[in-house]
Amino acid sequence: MEEMEEELKCPVCGSFYREPIILPCSHNLCQACARNILVQTPESESPQSRRASGSAVSDYDYLDLDKMSLYSEADSGYGSYGGFASAPTTPCQKSPNGVRVFPPAMPPPATHLSPALAPVPRNSCITCPQCHRSLILDDRGLRGFPKNRVLEGVIDRYQQSKAAALKCQLCEKAPKEATVMCEQCDVFYCDPCRLRCHPPRGPLAKHRLVPPAQGRVSRRLSPRKVSTCTDHELENHSMYCVQCKMPVCYQCLEEGKHSSHEVKALGAMWKLHKSQLSQALNGLSDRAKEAKEFLVQLRNMVQQIQENSVEFEACLVAQCDALIDALNRRKAQLLARVNKEHEHKLKVVRDQISHCTVKLRQTTGLMEYCLEVIKENDPSGFLQISDALIRRVHLTEDQWGKGTLTPRMTTDFDLSLDNSPLLQSIHQLDFVQMKASSPVPATPILQLEECCTHNNSATLSWKQPPLSTVPAEGYILELDDGSGGQFREVYVGKETMCTVDGLHFNSTYNARVKAFNKTGVSLYSKTLVLQTSEDTDSEEQTLPFPVPSERLPLRRMSPFSSTLNLQPSFPGRSYFDFRSSPHQLSLHSSLQSLNAPGCNFEPQSAPYSQLVDIKKLLAVAWFAFDPGSAHSDIIFSNDNLTVTCSSYDDRVVLGKTGFSKGVHYWELTVDRYDNHPDPAFGVARIDVMKDVMLGKDDKAWAMYVDNNRSWFMHNNSHTNRTEGGITKGATIGVLLDLNRKTLTFFINDEQQGPIAFENVEGLFFPAVSLNRNVQVTLHTGLPVPDFYSSRASIA
């Protein structure tokens, strides 16, 4: 029961709910707290003024305000409803549980009425402190919100169970703690007094004994009030509207807005929803049981890691102590590696224990709360919250099913030490080298006919020498930084082909590869020089340029990223020749090599069978959305060019290609736009947060837009509100000028506001955030708009 307590507390005051009401978003508030956070809106935003102007509004209109101006530029703790000249800035408070709350701009007038009966200021709106959805109240004010009597009943039972222990009423001296209560006698007994004064025989055998807490509840709790309609206060709920998913009265069906809706019997729907919630809880209960067993497994892993670590350290120290002084210096380095591995394993497992413990506590609290709700005998009150609870239960169950109950770390230390080498080899001593005495693999050979570059990506292929007898367990591909700097590993694995994405345009990279097995690593292959696509200043040429067939090399997302996935690449866009040198091979552009063996393509394939402007082809980038780095709720189609989302919350998806130089332009068309959402478009780092709106953190630069206006956002700072929104069929253009370090946005070929961001530097990926109400399609390979090119040339 203790884990359920957070479900029973108001997000505003942090105390148990008092007279809770249900908001349209299914969240609850104390009636007094709801009144305290009311905000008065301008006359022009009221439902009455909208009706007078002819626009249709619902009973509770979601507030069409400058949404994000509720927060200050740097989230300093102050906020106001921007956009209204008469609205003063009001301080933002935080409730005891950390939820941000906005108090009213002016204190409510003094009144002797209860919060439910006190008049609400005209044109008031309320913002849910949990989901931040705003809505305008109608003439009924807070009385228009249904009361959550089920939640009140659960809180009553919880508080009774947490109260001080009841004492026996028949003890003569120091009363002992009561263990039972007789419902017929209405007396609390301890065990000795029950056996002495209330033996289970004779007429007393038919009396019903219950636990003290249950007896106190049955003694003290008064009968609940009959559920009445919020629109017709004198009418009781008698039916259930299937379309609106709410209990209704007879008068609502006769003359109200539910007259044409499908309705069903209240009792039947009550039983049906109870059955659905019970079935959902069965699945969640199984997950909770598995989670408990998993936590036991993780705790056992901690002990096993501790034991294995102690054993391994003792063995390592014993071997190192037998060597000479040179080995002692090496011993300290090896011990540091073991300790680091030990700490890493413990940290991973403990972090997973902590994460699962928190999630299990939340799951258990939700289960207990749902079980208490099922005990309620108020059909209409239950139906008011059943849909939201069922969705929460299913969502929590899904969260347990995504590999959560799999250990992230093993208990074994895959390290071994062999003390057989000679003393002069001590400086080469390493865990990998000492595992076996078999030969190292032969040096790999780069297959130049398979190597190519495309845009800012490079594909490399290699193989083992034909006469090699030593098998290789894997390969290590290394690349420099494009400026002659130090080599770094970009791929380790068994594949013999890899595509590296996210390189700089018009840059020269050096690449090399080596093989490894249990014994050690081979020598490096010959160094290969790679030239990425040229920038817009390259010499213009016009030549036949057909496209070869697709292949599937291993693709690397960025030069030094750890993300690997399989994606198609197009070898043949830029093939290369040898540069005569015994130790270094160079790849340079050679259009004649397009007809070399291995370039399989249709000679008459359109549109590339016609003449193509090589300058324009190399100046633009062709890319799609990246499923590998996107949030799991993103849905892909149309060869990863079209995306939408399965969630009502904003989710982020990135493009496959990153940019660090040059001028780049791409567009997105809005295929579907329902319920006026706020999609965001822009650029982001590879490690941007994927589960919030684009621009909420410091890794993204974006423009988010609704059907009326747009804002620029970076690091949760909102600037440059601009009139003009989007609808279905609209086109959003993104212009990233890394030469001038600017980011500009367009809507339907018109620049939206001023230059959005300046001084943007580094590696950026195209990015979009959206929810299930939006679907967009990406268009790439587009030239820079003519008016921008002419303006840039003048500048």
GROMACS .gro file of C-alpha atoms in nm, residues 180-540:
model
  361
  180VAL     CA    1  -0.992  -0.844   1.545
  181MET     CA    2  -1.326  -0.665   1.565
  182CYS     CA    3  -1.665  -0.833   1.597
  183GLU     CA    4  -1.911  -0.666   1.365
  184GLN     CA    5  -2.212  -0.785   1.568
  185CYS     CA    6  -2.072  -0.687   1.909
  186ASP     CA    7  -1.896  -0.376   1.772
  187VAL     CA    8  -1.601  -0.445   2.005
  188PHE     CA    9  -1.223  -0.461   1.939
  189TYR     CA   10  -1.043  -0.763   2.094
  190CYS     CA   11  -0.682  -0.865   2.148
  191ASP     CA   12  -0.609  -1.238   2.117
  192PRO     CA   13  -0.628  -1.321   2.494
  193CYS     CA   14  -0.951  -1.124   2.543
  194ARG     CA   15  -1.106  -1.278   2.232
  195LEU     CA   16  -1.039  -1.630   2.362
  196ARG     CA   17  -1.170  -1.538   2.708
  197CYS     CA   18  -1.469  -1.319   2.625
  198HIS     CA   19  -1.565  -1.417   2.269
  199PRO     CA   20  -1.504  -1.793   2.229
  200PRO     CA   21  -1.585  -1.939   1.883
  201ARG     CA   22  -1.871  -2.159   2.007
  202GLY     CA   23  -2.237  -2.136   2.080
  203PRO     CA   24  -2.419  -1.826   1.951
  204LEU     CA   25  -2.087  -1.639   1.922
  205ALA     CA   26  -1.967  -1.882   1.656
  206LYS     CA   27  -2.194  -1.708   1.403
  207HIS     CA   28  -2.043  -1.363   1.465
  208ARG     CA   29  -1.818  -1.220   1.192
  209LEU     CA   30  -1.467  -1.120   1.300
  210VAL     CA   31  -1.276  -0.876   1.077
  211PRO     CA   32  -0.935  -0.701   1.096
  212PRO     CA   33  -0.938  -0.382   1.308
  213ALA     CA   34  -0.871  -0.148   1.015
  214GLN     CA   35  -1.159  -0.294   0.816
  215GLY     CA   36  -1.383  -0.273   1.116
  216ARG     CA   37  -1.298   0.093   1.172
  217VAL     CA   38  -1.368   0.173   0.809
  218SER     CA   39  -1.708   0.002   0.819
  219ARG     CA   40  -1.783   0.183   1.148
  220ARG     CA   41  -1.672   0.534   1.045
  221LEU     CA   42  -1.724   0.568   0.675
  222SER     CA   43  -2.055   0.725   0.580
  223PRO     CA   44  -2.247   0.613   0.270
  224ARG     CA   45  -2.145   0.779  -0.052
  225LYS     CA   46  -2.353   1.038  -0.226
  226VAL     CA   47  -2.546   0.935  -0.531
  227SER     CA   48  -2.367   1.028  -0.853
  228THR     CA   49  -2.531   1.325  -1.025
  229CYS     CA   50  -2.485   1.475  -1.371
  230THR     CA   51  -2.252   1.776  -1.403
  231ASP     CA   52  -2.484   1.937  -1.659
  232HIS     CA   53  -2.811   1.856  -1.477
  233GLU     CA   54  -2.738   1.855  -1.105
  234LEU     CA   55  -3.078   1.715  -1.008
  235GLU     CA   56  -3.045   1.410  -1.234
  236ASN     CA   57  -2.859   1.088  -1.148
  237HIS     CA   58  -2.636   0.907  -1.398
  238SER     CA   59  -2.839   0.632  -1.564
  239MET     CA   60  -2.663   0.546  -1.894
  240TYR     CA   61  -2.315   0.542  -2.049
  241CYS     CA   62  -2.236   0.734  -2.372
  242VAL     CA   63  -2.014   0.512  -2.586
  243GLN     CA   64  -1.900   0.798  -2.815
  244CYS     CA   65  -1.806   1.043  -2.536
  245LYS     CA   66  -1.696   0.765  -2.294
  246MET     CA   67  -1.873   0.916  -1.994
  247PRO     CA   68  -2.182   0.851  -1.777
  248VAL     CA   69  -2.489   1.058  -1.869
  249CYS     CA   70  -2.835   1.119  -1.725
  250TYR     CA   71  -3.181   1.080  -1.878
  251GLN     CA   72  -3.209   1.453  -1.950
  252CYS     CA   73  -2.878   1.451  -2.144
  253LEU     CA   74  -3.026   1.187  -2.373
  254GLU     CA   75  -3.351   1.377  -2.421
  255GLU     CA   76  -3.229   1.729  -2.487
  256GLY     CA   77  -2.850   1.743  -2.441
  257LYS     CA   78  -2.555   1.691  -2.671
  258HIS     CA   79  -2.572   1.312  -2.622
  259SER     CA   80  -2.919   1.277  -2.777
  260SER     CA   81  -2.785   1.130  -3.103
  261HIS     CA   82  -2.504   0.925  -2.947
  262GLU     CA   83  -2.495   0.551  -2.885
  263VAL     CA   84  -2.562   0.470  -2.517
  264LYS     CA   85  -2.547   0.151  -2.313
  265ALA     CA   86  -2.660   0.044  -1.970
  266LEU     CA   87  -2.447   0.185  -1.689
  267GLY     CA   88  -2.419  -0.146  -1.503
  268ALA     CA   89  -2.318  -0.343  -1.811
  269MET     CA   90  -2.042  -0.099  -1.905
  270TRP     CA   91  -1.927  -0.090  -1.542
  271LYS     CA   92  -1.881  -0.468  -1.541
  272LEU     CA   93  -1.717  -0.461  -1.886
  273HIS     CA   94  -1.458  -0.198  -1.789
  274LYS     CA   95  -1.387  -0.374  -1.460
  275SER     CA   96  -1.324  -0.693  -1.654
  276GLN     CA   97  -1.090  -0.510  -1.898
  277LEU     CA   98  -0.892  -0.351  -1.614
  278SER     CA   99  -0.865  -0.688  -1.437
  279GLN     CA  100  -0.736  -0.855  -1.753
  280ALA     CA  101  -0.481  -0.579  -1.804
  281LEU     CA  102  -0.367  -0.615  -1.444
  282ASN     CA  103  -0.310  -0.988  -1.492
  283GLY     CA  104  -0.048  -0.920  -1.758
  284LEU     CA  105   0.113  -0.645  -1.553
  285SER     CA  106   0.121  -0.873  -1.247
  286ASP     CA  107   0.316  -1.131  -1.445
  287ARG     CA  108   0.564  -0.865  -1.547
  288ALA     CA  109   0.603  -0.753  -1.187
  289LYS     CA  110   0.669  -1.110  -1.079
  290GLU     CA  111   0.934  -1.149  -1.348
  291ALA     CA  112   1.086  -0.819  -1.242
  292LYS     CA  113   1.118  -0.938  -0.882
  293GLU     CA  114   1.291  -1.257  -0.996
  294PHE     CA  115   1.512  -1.051  -1.224
  295LEU     CA  116   1.618  -0.826  -0.934
  296VAL     CA  117   1.716  -1.135  -0.736
  297GLN     CA  118   1.923  -1.248  -1.033
  298LEU     CA  119   2.095  -0.910  -1.057
  299ARG     CA  120   2.176  -0.908  -0.684
  300ASN     CA  121   2.328  -1.255  -0.720
  301MET     CA  122   2.531  -1.123  -1.013
  302VAL     CA  123   2.675  -0.850  -0.789
  303GLN     CA  124   2.797  -1.111  -0.542
  304GLN     CA  125   2.937  -1.330  -0.821
  305ILE     CA  126   3.120  -1.034  -0.976
  306GLN     CA  127   3.268  -0.952  -0.637
  307GLU     CA  128   3.389  -1.310  -0.589
  308ASN     CA  129   3.528  -1.338  -0.941
  309SER     CA  130   3.702  -1.005  -0.906
  310VAL     CA  131   3.873  -1.106  -0.581
  311GLU     CA  132   3.980  -1.438  -0.729
  312PHE     CA  133   4.114  -1.281  -1.046
  313GLU     CA  134   4.306  -1.008  -0.863
  314ALA     CA  135   4.471  -1.268  -0.635
  315CYS     CA  136   4.585  -1.473  -0.936
  316LEU     CA  137   4.715  -1.166  -1.116
  317VAL     CA  138   4.912  -1.045  -0.813
  318ALA     CA  139   5.064  -1.392  -0.760
  319GLN     CA  140   5.192  -1.406  -1.119
  320CYS     CA  141   5.320  -1.051  -1.128
  321ASP     CA  142   5.508  -1.086  -0.798
  322ALA     CA  143   5.718  -1.366  -0.951
  323LEU     CA  144   5.860  -1.141  -1.221
  324ILE     CA  145   6.145  -0.890  -1.203
  325ASP     CA  146   6.120  -0.514  -1.141
  326ALA     CA  147   6.017  -0.442  -1.500
  327LEU     CA  148   5.722  -0.675  -1.457
  328ASN     CA  149   5.621  -0.499  -1.134
  329ARG     CA  150   5.579  -0.173  -1.325
  330ARG     CA  151   5.361  -0.352  -1.579
  331LYS     CA  152   5.164  -0.518  -1.298
  332ALA     CA  153   5.026  -0.186  -1.179
  333GLN     CA  154   4.888  -0.115  -1.525
  334LEU     CA  155   4.722  -0.456  -1.549
  335LEU     CA  156   4.566  -0.419  -1.204
  336ALA     CA  157   4.424  -0.085  -1.306
  337ARG     CA  158   4.259  -0.248  -1.606
  338VAL     CA  159   4.108  -0.523  -1.393
  339ASN     CA  160   3.978  -0.273  -1.138
  340LYS     CA  161   3.831  -0.062  -1.416
  341GLU     CA  162   3.655  -0.367  -1.562
  342HIS     CA  163   3.535  -0.459  -1.214
  343GLU     CA  164   3.398  -0.112  -1.146
  344HIS     CA  165   3.241  -0.096  -1.489
  345LYS     CA  166   3.058  -0.426  -1.440
  346LEU     CA  167   2.938  -0.328  -1.093
  347LYS     CA  168   2.826   0.013  -1.212
  348VAL     CA  169   2.629  -0.133  -1.502
  349VAL     CA  170   2.456  -0.394  -1.286
  350ARG     CA  171   2.388  -0.153  -0.998
  351ASP     CA  172   2.250   0.106  -1.237
  352GLN     CA  173   2.023  -0.160  -1.382
  353ILE     CA  174   1.915  -0.265  -1.031
  354SER     CA  175   1.835   0.095  -0.942
  355HIS     CA  176   1.644   0.147  -1.266
  356CYS     CA  177   1.442  -0.173  -1.229
  357THR     CA  178   1.372  -0.102  -0.861
  358VAL     CA  179   1.225   0.238  -0.940
  359LYS     CA  180   1.021   0.099  -1.228
  360LEU     CA  181   0.900  -0.195  -1.017
  361ARG     CA  182   0.796   0.039  -0.734
  362GLN     CA  183   0.598   0.249  -0.978
  363THR     CA  184   0.442  -0.063  -1.131
  364THR     CA  185   0.348  -0.204  -0.790
  365GLY     CA  186   0.198   0.128  -0.685
  366LEU     CA  187  -0.010   0.142  -1.000
  367MET     CA  188  -0.125  -0.218  -0.946
  368GLU     CA  189  -0.231  -0.154  -0.587
  369TYR     CA  190  -0.410   0.163  -0.689
  370CYS     CA  191  -0.595  -0.019  -0.967
  371LEU     CA  192  -0.692  -0.303  -0.733
  372GLU     CA  193  -0.834  -0.050  -0.490
  373VAL     CA  194  -1.024   0.119  -0.772
  374ILE     CA  195  -1.174  -0.218  -0.875
  375LYS     CA  196  -1.311  -0.258  -0.523
  376GLU     CA  197  -1.526   0.052  -0.570
  377ASN     CA  198  -1.899  -0.004  -0.617
  378ASP     CA  199  -1.969   0.328  -0.787
  379PRO     CA  200  -2.016   0.251  -1.159
  380SER     CA  201  -2.017   0.604  -1.289
  381GLY     CA  202  -1.721   0.711  -1.077
  382PHE     CA  203  -1.529   0.404  -1.187
  383LEU     CA  204  -1.605   0.465  -1.554
  384GLN     CA  205  -1.475   0.820  -1.529
  385ILE     CA  206  -1.121   0.694  -1.471
  386SER     CA  207  -1.122   0.339  -1.608
  387ASP     CA  208  -1.011   0.429  -1.963
  388ALA     CA  209  -0.712   0.625  -1.840
  389LEU     CA  210  -0.612   0.348  -1.598
  390ILE     CA  211  -0.640   0.080  -1.867
  391ARG     CA  212  -0.415   0.285  -2.096
  392ARG     CA  213  -0.161   0.335  -1.816
  393VAL     CA  214  -0.158  -0.036  -1.733
  394HIS     CA  215  -0.100  -0.134  -2.098
  395LEU     CA  216   0.170   0.130  -2.137
  396THR     CA  217   0.348   0.013  -1.821
  397GLU     CA  218   0.330  -0.348  -1.939
  398ASP     CA  219   0.480  -0.252  -2.276
  399GLN     CA  220   0.767  -0.077  -2.100
  400TRP     CA  221   0.859  -0.402  -1.924
  401GLY     CA  222   0.859  -0.592  -2.251
  402LYS     CA  223   1.135  -0.407  -2.440
  403GLY     CA  224   1.439  -0.606  -2.320
  404THR     CA  225   1.415  -0.457  -1.973
  405LEU     CA  226   1.453  -0.793  -1.799
  406THR     CA  227   1.782  -0.887  -1.965
  407PRO     CA  228   2.114  -0.837  -1.781
  408ARG     CA  229   2.334  -0.578  -1.944
  409MET     CA  230   2.654  -0.730  -1.812
  410THR     CA  231   2.800  -1.078  -1.759
  411THR     CA  232   2.970  -1.191  -1.439
  412ASP     CA  233   3.278  -1.337  -1.609
  413PHE     CA  234   3.607  -1.156  -1.658
  414ASP     CA  235   3.726  -1.248  -2.006
  415LEU     CA  236   4.089  -1.187  -1.919
  416SER     CA  237   4.379  -1.429  -1.873
  417LEU     CA  238   4.750  -1.385  -1.807
  418ASP     CA  239   5.032  -1.614  -1.926
  419ASN     CA  240   5.367  -1.571  -1.746
  420SER     CA  241   5.568  -1.779  -1.993
  421PRO     CA  242   5.717  -1.504  -2.213
  422LEU     CA  243   6.074  -1.397  -2.156
  423LEU     CA  244   6.163  -1.095  -1.944
  424GLN     CA  245   6.254  -0.888  -2.252
  425SER     CA  246   5.891  -0.923  -2.371
  426ILE     CA  247   5.742  -0.775  -2.057
  427HIS     CA  248   5.677  -0.439  -2.218
  428GLN     CA  249   5.454  -0.620  -2.474
  429LEU     CA  250   5.257  -0.806  -2.208
  430ASP     CA  251   4.880  -0.769  -2.259
  431PHE     CA  252   4.573  -0.975  -2.185
  432VAL     CA  253   4.485  -1.024  -2.550
  433GLN     CA  254   4.838  -1.124  -2.656
  434MET     CA  255   4.879  -1.384  -2.386
  435LYS     CA  256   4.572  -1.596  -2.463
  436ALA     CA  257   4.728  -1.824  -2.727
  437SER     CA  258   5.052  -1.902  -2.901
  438SER     CA  259   4.916  -1.945  -3.255
  439PRO     CA  260   5.035  -1.706  -3.532
  440VAL     CA  261   4.871  -1.371  -3.597
  441PRO     CA  262   4.664  -1.340  -3.918
  442ALA     CA  263   4.809  -1.210  -4.242
  443THR     CA  264   4.782  -0.846  -4.345
  444PRO     CA  265   4.449  -0.772  -4.521
  445ILE     CA  266   4.443  -0.651  -4.882
  446LEU     CA  267   4.228  -0.352  -4.982
  447GLN     CA  268   4.005  -0.421  -5.284
  448LEU     CA  269   4.027  -0.095  -5.474
  449GLU     CA  270   3.763  -0.193  -5.730
  450GLU     CA  271   3.512  -0.211  -5.444
  451CYS     CA  272   3.612   0.117  -5.274
  452CYS     CA  273   3.427   0.439  -5.350
  453THR     CA  274   3.303   0.769  -5.207
  454HIS     CA  275   2.957   0.926  -5.234
  455ASN     CA  276   2.871   1.271  -5.099
  456ASN     CA  277   3.032   1.274  -4.754
  457SER     CA  278   3.042   0.893  -4.720
  458ALA     CA  279   3.319   0.647  -4.803
  459THR     CA  280   3.289   0.272  -4.866
  460LEU     CA  281   3.594   0.048  -4.816
  461SER     CA  282   3.635  -0.324  -4.889
  462TRP     CA  283   3.916  -0.566  -4.804
  463LYS     CA  284   3.999  -0.939  -4.799
  464GLN     CA  285   4.254  -1.185  -4.665
  465PRO     CA  286   4.546  -1.284  -4.891
  466PRO     CA  287   4.459  -1.587  -5.109
  467LEU     CA  288   4.731  -1.812  -4.962
  468SER     CA  289   4.674  -1.718  -4.598
  469THR     CA  290   4.635  -2.020  -4.366
  470VAL     CA  291   4.574  -1.834  -4.039
  471PRO     CA  292   4.206  -1.739  -3.993
  472ALA     CA  293   4.115  -1.391  -3.878
  473GLU     CA  294   3.849  -1.343  -3.610
  474GLY     CA  295   3.780  -0.986  -3.718
  475TYR     CA  296   3.911  -0.663  -3.862
  476ILE     CA  297   3.985  -0.312  -3.737
  477LEU     CA  298   3.929  -0.021  -3.975
  478GLU     CA  299   4.101   0.307  -3.887
  479LEU     CA  300   4.052   0.655  -4.032
  480ASP     CA  301   4.221   0.987  -3.962
  481ASP     CA  302   4.036   1.316  -3.901
  482GLY     CA  303   4.064   1.444  -4.258
  483SER     CA  304   4.343   1.685  -4.162
  484GLY     CA  305   4.633   1.442  -4.131
  485GLY     CA  306   4.571   1.383  -3.759
  486GLN     CA  307   4.585   1.068  -3.551
  487PHE     CA  308   4.416   0.749  -3.674
  488ARG     CA  309   4.108   0.631  -3.484
  489GLU     CA  310   3.908   0.308  -3.493
  490VAL     CA  311   3.579   0.347  -3.683
  491TYR     CA  312   3.484  -0.021  -3.716
  492VAL     CA  313   3.568  -0.349  -3.538
  493GLY     CA  314   3.398  -0.669  -3.655
  494LYS     CA  315   3.390  -0.967  -3.891
  495GLU     CA  316   3.256  -0.788  -4.201
  496THR     CA  317   3.489  -0.712  -4.493
  497MET     CA  318   3.305  -0.403  -4.618
  498CYS     CA  319   3.215  -0.087  -4.430
  499THR     CA  320   3.060   0.250  -4.522
  500VAL     CA  321   3.158   0.549  -4.307
  501ASP     CA  322   2.904   0.835  -4.297
  502GLY     CA  323   2.930   1.190  -4.164
  503LEU     CA  324   3.267   1.283  -4.319
  504HIS     CA  325   3.351   1.639  -4.418
  505PHE     CA  326   3.274   1.740  -4.775
  506ASN     CA  327   3.570   1.817  -5.003
  507SER     CA  328   3.819   1.660  -4.760
  508THR     CA  329   4.096   1.401  -4.787
  509TYR     CA  330   4.102   1.106  -4.547
  510ASN     CA  331   4.360   0.829  -4.491
  511ALA     CA  332   4.230   0.478  -4.420
  512ARG     CA  333   4.393   0.151  -4.321
  513VAL     CA  334   4.281  -0.189  -4.192
  514LYS     CA  335   4.432  -0.475  -3.988
  515ALA     CA  336   4.316  -0.823  -3.888
  516PHE     CA  337   4.316  -0.984  -3.544
  517ASN     CA  338   4.265  -1.318  -3.369
  518LYS     CA  339   4.322  -1.452  -3.017
  519THR     CA  340   4.698  -1.429  -3.059
  520GLY     CA  341   4.719  -1.068  -3.165
  521VAL     CA  342   4.685  -0.828  -3.457
  522SER     CA  343   4.838  -0.825  -3.804
  523LEU     CA  344   5.035  -0.547  -3.967
  524TYR     CA  345   4.839  -0.260  -4.121
  525SER     CA  346   4.739  -0.271  -4.484
  526LYS     CA  347   4.868  -0.008  -4.723
  527THR     CA  348   4.720   0.335  -4.655
  528LEU     CA  349   4.435   0.443  -4.882
  529VAL     CA  350   4.367   0.811  -4.955
  530LEU     CA  351   3.996   0.901  -4.993
  531GLN     CA  352   3.859   1.224  -5.141
  532THR     CA  353   3.497   1.312  -5.050
  533SER     CA  354   3.265   1.500  -5.287
  534GLU     CA  355   3.367   1.850  -5.392
  535ASP     CA  356   3.194   2.169  -5.278
  536THR     CA  357   2.997   2.416  -5.492
  537ASP     CA  358   3.314   2.593  -5.608
  538SER     CA  359   3.440   2.290  -5.806
  539GLU     CA  360   3.475   2.318  -6.183
  540GLU     CA  361   3.149   2.247  -6.367
   0.00000   0.00000   0.00000
